[in-house]
mmCIF file of N, CA, C and O in Angstrom:
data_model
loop_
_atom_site.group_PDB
_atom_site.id
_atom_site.type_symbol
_atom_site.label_atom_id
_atom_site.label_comp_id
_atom_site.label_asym_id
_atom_site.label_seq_id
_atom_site.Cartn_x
_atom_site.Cartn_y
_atom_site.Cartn_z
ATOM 1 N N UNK K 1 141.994 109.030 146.385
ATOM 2 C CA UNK K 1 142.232 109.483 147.744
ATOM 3 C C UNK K 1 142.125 108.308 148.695
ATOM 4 O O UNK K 1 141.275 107.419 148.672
ATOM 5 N N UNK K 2 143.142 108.462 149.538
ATOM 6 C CA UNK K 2 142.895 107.023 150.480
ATOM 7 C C UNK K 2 141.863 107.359 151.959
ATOM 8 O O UNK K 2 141.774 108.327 152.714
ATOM 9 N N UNK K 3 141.179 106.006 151.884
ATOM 10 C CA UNK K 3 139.984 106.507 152.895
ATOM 11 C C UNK K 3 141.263 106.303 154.204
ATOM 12 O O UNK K 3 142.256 105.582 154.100
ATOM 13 N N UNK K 4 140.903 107.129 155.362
ATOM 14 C CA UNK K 4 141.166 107.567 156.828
ATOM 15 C C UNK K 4 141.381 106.256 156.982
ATOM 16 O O UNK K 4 140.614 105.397 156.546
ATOM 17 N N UNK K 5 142.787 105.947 157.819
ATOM 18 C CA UNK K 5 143.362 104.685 158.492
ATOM 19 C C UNK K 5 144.087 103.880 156.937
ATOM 20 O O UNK K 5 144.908 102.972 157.067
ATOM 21 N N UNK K 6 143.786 104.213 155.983
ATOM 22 C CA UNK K 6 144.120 103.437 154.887
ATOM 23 C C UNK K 6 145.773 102.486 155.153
ATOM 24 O O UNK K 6 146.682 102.774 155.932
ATOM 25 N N UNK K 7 145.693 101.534 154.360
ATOM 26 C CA UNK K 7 146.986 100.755 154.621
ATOM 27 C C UNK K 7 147.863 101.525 153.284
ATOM 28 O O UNK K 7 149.083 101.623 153.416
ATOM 29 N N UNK K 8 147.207 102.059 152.010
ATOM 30 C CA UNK K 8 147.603 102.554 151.239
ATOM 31 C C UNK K 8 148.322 104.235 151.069
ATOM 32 O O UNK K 8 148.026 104.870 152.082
ATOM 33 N N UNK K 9 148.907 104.829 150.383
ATOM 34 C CA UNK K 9 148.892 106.040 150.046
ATOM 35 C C UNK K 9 148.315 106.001 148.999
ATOM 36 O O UNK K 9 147.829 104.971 148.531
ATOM 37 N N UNK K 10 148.266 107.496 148.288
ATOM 38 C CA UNK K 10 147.198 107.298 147.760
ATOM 39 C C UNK K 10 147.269 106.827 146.121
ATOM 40 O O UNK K 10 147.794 107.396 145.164
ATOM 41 N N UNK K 11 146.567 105.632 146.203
ATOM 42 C CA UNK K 11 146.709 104.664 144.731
ATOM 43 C C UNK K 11 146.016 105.761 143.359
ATOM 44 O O UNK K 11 145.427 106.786 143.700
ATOM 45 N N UNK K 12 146.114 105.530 142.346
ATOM 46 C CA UNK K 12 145.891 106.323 141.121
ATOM 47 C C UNK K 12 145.867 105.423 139.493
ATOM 48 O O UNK K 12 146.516 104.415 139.215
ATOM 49 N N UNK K 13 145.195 105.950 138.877
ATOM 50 C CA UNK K 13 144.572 105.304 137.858
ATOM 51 C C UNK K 13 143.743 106.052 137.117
ATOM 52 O O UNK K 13 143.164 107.119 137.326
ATOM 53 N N UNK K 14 143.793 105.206 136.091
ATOM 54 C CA UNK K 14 142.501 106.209 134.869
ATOM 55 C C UNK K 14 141.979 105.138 134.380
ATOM 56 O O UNK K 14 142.699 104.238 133.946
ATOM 57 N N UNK K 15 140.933 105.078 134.372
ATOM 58 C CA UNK K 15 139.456 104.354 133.357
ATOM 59 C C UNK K 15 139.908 104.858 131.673
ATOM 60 O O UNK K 15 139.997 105.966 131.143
ATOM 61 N N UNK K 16 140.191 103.063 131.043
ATOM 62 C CA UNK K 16 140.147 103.622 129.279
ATOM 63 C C UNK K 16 138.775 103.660 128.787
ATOM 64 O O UNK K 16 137.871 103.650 129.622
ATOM 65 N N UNK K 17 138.513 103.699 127.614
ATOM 66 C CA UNK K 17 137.668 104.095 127.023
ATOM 67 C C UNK K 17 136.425 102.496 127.045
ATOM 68 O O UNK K 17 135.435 102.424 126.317
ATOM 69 N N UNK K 18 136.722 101.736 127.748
ATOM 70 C CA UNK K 18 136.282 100.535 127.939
ATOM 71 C C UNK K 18 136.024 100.326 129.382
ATOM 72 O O UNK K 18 135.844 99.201 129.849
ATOM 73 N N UNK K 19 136.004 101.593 130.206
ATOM 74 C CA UNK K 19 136.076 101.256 131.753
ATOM 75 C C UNK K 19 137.107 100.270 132.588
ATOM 76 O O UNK K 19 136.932 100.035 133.784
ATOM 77 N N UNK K 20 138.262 99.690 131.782
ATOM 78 C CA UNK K 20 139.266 99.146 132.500
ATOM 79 C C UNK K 20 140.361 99.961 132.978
ATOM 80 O O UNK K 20 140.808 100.825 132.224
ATOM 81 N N UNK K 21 140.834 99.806 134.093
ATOM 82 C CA UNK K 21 142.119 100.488 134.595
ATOM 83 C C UNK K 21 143.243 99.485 135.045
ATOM 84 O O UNK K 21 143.131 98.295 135.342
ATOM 85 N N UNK K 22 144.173 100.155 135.020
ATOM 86 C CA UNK K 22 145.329 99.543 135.971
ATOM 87 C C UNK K 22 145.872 100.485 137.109
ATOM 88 O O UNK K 22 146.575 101.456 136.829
ATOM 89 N N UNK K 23 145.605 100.241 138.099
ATOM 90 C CA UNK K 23 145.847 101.002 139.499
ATOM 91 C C UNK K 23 147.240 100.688 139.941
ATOM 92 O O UNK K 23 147.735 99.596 139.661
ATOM 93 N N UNK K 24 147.957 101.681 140.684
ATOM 94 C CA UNK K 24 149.492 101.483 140.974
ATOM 95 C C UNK K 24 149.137 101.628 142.900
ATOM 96 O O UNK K 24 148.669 102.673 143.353
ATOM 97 N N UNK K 25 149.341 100.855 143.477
ATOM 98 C CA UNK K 25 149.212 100.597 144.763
ATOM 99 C C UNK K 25 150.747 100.677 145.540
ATOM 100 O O UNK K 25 151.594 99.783 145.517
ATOM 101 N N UNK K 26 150.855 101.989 146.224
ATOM 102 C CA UNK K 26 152.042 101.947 147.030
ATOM 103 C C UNK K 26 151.886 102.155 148.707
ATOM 104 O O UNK K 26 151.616 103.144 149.387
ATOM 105 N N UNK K 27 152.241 100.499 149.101
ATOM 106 C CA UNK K 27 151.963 100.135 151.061
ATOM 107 C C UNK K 27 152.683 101.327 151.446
ATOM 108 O O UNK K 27 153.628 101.922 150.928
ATOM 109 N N UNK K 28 151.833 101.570 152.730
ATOM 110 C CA UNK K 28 153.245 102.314 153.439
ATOM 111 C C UNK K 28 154.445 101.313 153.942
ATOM 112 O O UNK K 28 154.295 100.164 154.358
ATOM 113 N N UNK K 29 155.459 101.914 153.824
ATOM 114 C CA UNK K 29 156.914 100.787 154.082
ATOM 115 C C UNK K 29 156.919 99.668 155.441
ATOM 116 O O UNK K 29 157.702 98.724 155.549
ATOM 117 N N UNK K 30 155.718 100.079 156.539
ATOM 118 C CA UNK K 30 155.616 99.200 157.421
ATOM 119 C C UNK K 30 154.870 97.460 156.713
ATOM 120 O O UNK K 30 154.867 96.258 156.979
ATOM 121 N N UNK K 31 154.485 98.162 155.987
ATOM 122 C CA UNK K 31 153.667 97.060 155.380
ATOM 123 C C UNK K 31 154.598 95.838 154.369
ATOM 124 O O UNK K 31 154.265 94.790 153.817
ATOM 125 N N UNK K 32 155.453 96.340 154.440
ATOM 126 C CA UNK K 32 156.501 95.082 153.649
ATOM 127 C C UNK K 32 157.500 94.358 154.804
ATOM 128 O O UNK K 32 158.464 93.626 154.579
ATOM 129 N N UNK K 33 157.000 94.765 156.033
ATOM 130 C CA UNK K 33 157.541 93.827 156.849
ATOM 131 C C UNK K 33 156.669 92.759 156.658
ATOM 132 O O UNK K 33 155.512 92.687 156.244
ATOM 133 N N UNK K 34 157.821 91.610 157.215
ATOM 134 C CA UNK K 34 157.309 89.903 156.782
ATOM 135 C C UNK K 34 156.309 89.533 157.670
ATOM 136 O O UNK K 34 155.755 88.442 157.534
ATOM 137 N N UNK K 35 155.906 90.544 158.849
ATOM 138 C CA UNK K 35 154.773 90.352 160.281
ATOM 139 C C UNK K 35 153.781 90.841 159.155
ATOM 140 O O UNK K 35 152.687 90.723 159.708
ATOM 141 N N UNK K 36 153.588 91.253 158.074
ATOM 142 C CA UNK K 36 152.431 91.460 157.691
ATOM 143 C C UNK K 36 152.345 90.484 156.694
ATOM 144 O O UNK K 36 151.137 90.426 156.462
ATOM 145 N N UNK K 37 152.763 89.896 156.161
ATOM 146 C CA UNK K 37 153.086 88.600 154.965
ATOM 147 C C UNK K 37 151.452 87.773 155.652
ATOM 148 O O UNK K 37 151.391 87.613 156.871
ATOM 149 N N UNK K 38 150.259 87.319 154.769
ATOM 150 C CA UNK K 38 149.183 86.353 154.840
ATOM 151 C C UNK K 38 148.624 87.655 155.397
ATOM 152 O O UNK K 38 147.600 87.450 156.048
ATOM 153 N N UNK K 39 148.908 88.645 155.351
ATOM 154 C CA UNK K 39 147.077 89.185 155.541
ATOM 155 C C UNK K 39 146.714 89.826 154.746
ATOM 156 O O UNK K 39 147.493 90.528 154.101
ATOM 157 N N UNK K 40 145.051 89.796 154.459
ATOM 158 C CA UNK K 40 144.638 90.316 154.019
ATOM 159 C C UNK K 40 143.866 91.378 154.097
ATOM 160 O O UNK K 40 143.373 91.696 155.180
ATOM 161 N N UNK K 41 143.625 92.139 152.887
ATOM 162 C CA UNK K 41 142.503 93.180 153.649
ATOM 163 C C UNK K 41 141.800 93.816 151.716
ATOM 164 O O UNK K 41 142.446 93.760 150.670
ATOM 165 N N UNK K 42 140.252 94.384 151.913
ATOM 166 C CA UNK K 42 139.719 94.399 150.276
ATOM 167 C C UNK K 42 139.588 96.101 150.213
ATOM 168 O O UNK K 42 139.127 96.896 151.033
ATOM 169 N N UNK K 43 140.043 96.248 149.214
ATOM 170 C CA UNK K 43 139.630 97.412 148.037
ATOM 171 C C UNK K 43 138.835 97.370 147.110
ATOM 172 O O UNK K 43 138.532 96.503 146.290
ATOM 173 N N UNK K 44 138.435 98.643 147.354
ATOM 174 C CA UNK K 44 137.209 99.049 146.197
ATOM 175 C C UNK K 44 137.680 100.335 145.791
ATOM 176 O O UNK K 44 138.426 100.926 146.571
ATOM 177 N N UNK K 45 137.408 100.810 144.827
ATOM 178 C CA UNK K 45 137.767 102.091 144.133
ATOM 179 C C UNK K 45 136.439 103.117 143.957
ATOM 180 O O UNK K 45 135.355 102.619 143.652
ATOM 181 N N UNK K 46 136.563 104.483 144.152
ATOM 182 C CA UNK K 46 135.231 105.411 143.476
ATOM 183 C C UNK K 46 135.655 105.901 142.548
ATOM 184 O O UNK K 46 136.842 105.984 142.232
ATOM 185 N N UNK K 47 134.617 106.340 141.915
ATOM 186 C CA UNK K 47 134.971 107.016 140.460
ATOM 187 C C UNK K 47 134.284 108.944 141.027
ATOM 188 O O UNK K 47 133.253 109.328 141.579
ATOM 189 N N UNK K 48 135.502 109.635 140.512
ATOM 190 C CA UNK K 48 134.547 111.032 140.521
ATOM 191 C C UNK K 48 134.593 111.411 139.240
ATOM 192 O O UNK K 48 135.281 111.089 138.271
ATOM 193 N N UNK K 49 133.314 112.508 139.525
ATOM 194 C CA UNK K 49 133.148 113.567 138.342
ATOM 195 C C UNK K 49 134.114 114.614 138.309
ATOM 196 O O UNK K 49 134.951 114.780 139.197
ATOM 197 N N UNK K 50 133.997 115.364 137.227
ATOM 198 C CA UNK K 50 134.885 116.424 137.234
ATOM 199 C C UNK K 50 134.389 117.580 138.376
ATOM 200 O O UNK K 50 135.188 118.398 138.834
ATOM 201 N N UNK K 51 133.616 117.555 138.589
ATOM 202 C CA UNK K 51 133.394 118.668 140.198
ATOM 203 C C UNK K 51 133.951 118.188 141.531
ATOM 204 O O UNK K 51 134.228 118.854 142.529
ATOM 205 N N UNK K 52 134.100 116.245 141.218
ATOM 206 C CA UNK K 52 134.437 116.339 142.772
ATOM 207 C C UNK K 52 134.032 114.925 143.435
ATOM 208 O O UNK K 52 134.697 114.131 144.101
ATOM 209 N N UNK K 53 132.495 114.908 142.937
ATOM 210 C CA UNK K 53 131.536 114.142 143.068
ATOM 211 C C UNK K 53 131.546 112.685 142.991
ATOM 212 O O UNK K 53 132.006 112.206 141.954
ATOM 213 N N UNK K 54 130.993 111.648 144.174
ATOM 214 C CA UNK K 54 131.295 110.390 143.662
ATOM 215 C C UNK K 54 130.214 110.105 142.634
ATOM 216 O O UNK K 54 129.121 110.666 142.717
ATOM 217 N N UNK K 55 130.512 109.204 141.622
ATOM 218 C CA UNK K 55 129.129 108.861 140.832
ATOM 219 C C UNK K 55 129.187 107.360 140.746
ATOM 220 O O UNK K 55 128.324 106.861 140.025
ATOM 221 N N UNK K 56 129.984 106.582 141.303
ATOM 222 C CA UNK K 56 130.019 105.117 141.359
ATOM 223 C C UNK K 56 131.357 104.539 141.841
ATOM 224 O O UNK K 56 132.427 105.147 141.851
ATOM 225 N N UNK K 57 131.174 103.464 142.180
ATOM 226 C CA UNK K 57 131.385 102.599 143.007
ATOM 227 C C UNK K 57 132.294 101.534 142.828
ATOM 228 O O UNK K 57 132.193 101.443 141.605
ATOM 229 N N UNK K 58 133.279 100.476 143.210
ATOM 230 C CA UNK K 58 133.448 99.308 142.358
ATOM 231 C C UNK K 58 132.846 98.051 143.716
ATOM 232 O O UNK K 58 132.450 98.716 144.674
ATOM 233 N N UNK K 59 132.771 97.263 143.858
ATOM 234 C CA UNK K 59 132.876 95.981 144.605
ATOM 235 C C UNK K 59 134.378 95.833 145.033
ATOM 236 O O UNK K 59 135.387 96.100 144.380
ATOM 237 N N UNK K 60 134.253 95.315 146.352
ATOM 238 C CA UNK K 60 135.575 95.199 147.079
ATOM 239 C C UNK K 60 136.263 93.536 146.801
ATOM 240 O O UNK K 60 135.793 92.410 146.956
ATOM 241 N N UNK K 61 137.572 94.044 146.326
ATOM 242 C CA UNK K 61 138.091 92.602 146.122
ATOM 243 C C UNK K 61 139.378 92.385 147.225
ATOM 244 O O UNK K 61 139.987 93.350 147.685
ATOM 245 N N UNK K 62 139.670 91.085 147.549
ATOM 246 C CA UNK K 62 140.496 91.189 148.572
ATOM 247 C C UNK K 62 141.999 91.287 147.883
ATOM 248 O O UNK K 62 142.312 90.934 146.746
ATOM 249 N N UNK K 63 142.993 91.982 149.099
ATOM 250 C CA UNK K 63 144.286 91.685 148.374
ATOM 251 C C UNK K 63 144.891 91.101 149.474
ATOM 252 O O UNK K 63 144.502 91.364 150.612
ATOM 253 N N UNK K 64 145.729 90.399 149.271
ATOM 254 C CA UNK K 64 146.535 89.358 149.998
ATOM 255 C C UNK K 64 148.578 89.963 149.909
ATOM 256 O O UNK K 64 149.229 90.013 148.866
ATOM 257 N N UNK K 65 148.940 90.209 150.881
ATOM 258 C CA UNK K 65 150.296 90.206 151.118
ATOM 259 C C UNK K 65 150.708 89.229 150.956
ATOM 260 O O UNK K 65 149.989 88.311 151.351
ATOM 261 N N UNK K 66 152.053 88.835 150.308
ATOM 262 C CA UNK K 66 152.776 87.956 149.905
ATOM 263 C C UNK K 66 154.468 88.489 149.825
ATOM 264 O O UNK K 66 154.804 89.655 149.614
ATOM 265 N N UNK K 67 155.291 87.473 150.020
ATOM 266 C CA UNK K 67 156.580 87.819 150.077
ATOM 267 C C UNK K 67 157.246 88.525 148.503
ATOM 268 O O UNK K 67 158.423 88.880 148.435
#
């Protein structure tokens, strides 16, 4: 789910059996204008339970726009 104001819609992924994922990140279309090209801004991901619930966390890494 993307947090309120997000630059994202909402990204999606699954944890393998090793806790690695690969996340699919789609900008909203303003965001591939070239006025946004060098900025940055960081993501972190939560993990829920099957009720709902957050149960952890990741550390925020930055992502960088590029042409």
């Amino acid at each position: 789910l993307p947090a309120p104001g997000s630059m994202l819609q909402a990204p999606s992924g699954a944890l393998d059996s090793n806790g690695k994922a690969d996340v699919i990140f789609t900008p909203w279309p303003v965001l591939l204008s070239s006025s946004y090209y060098g900025l940055t801004f960081f993501h972190a991901a939560v993990v829920y339970d099957s009720g709902g619930q957050p149960t952890v966390s990741t550390n925020s890494v930055p992502i960088t726009i590029v042409p």
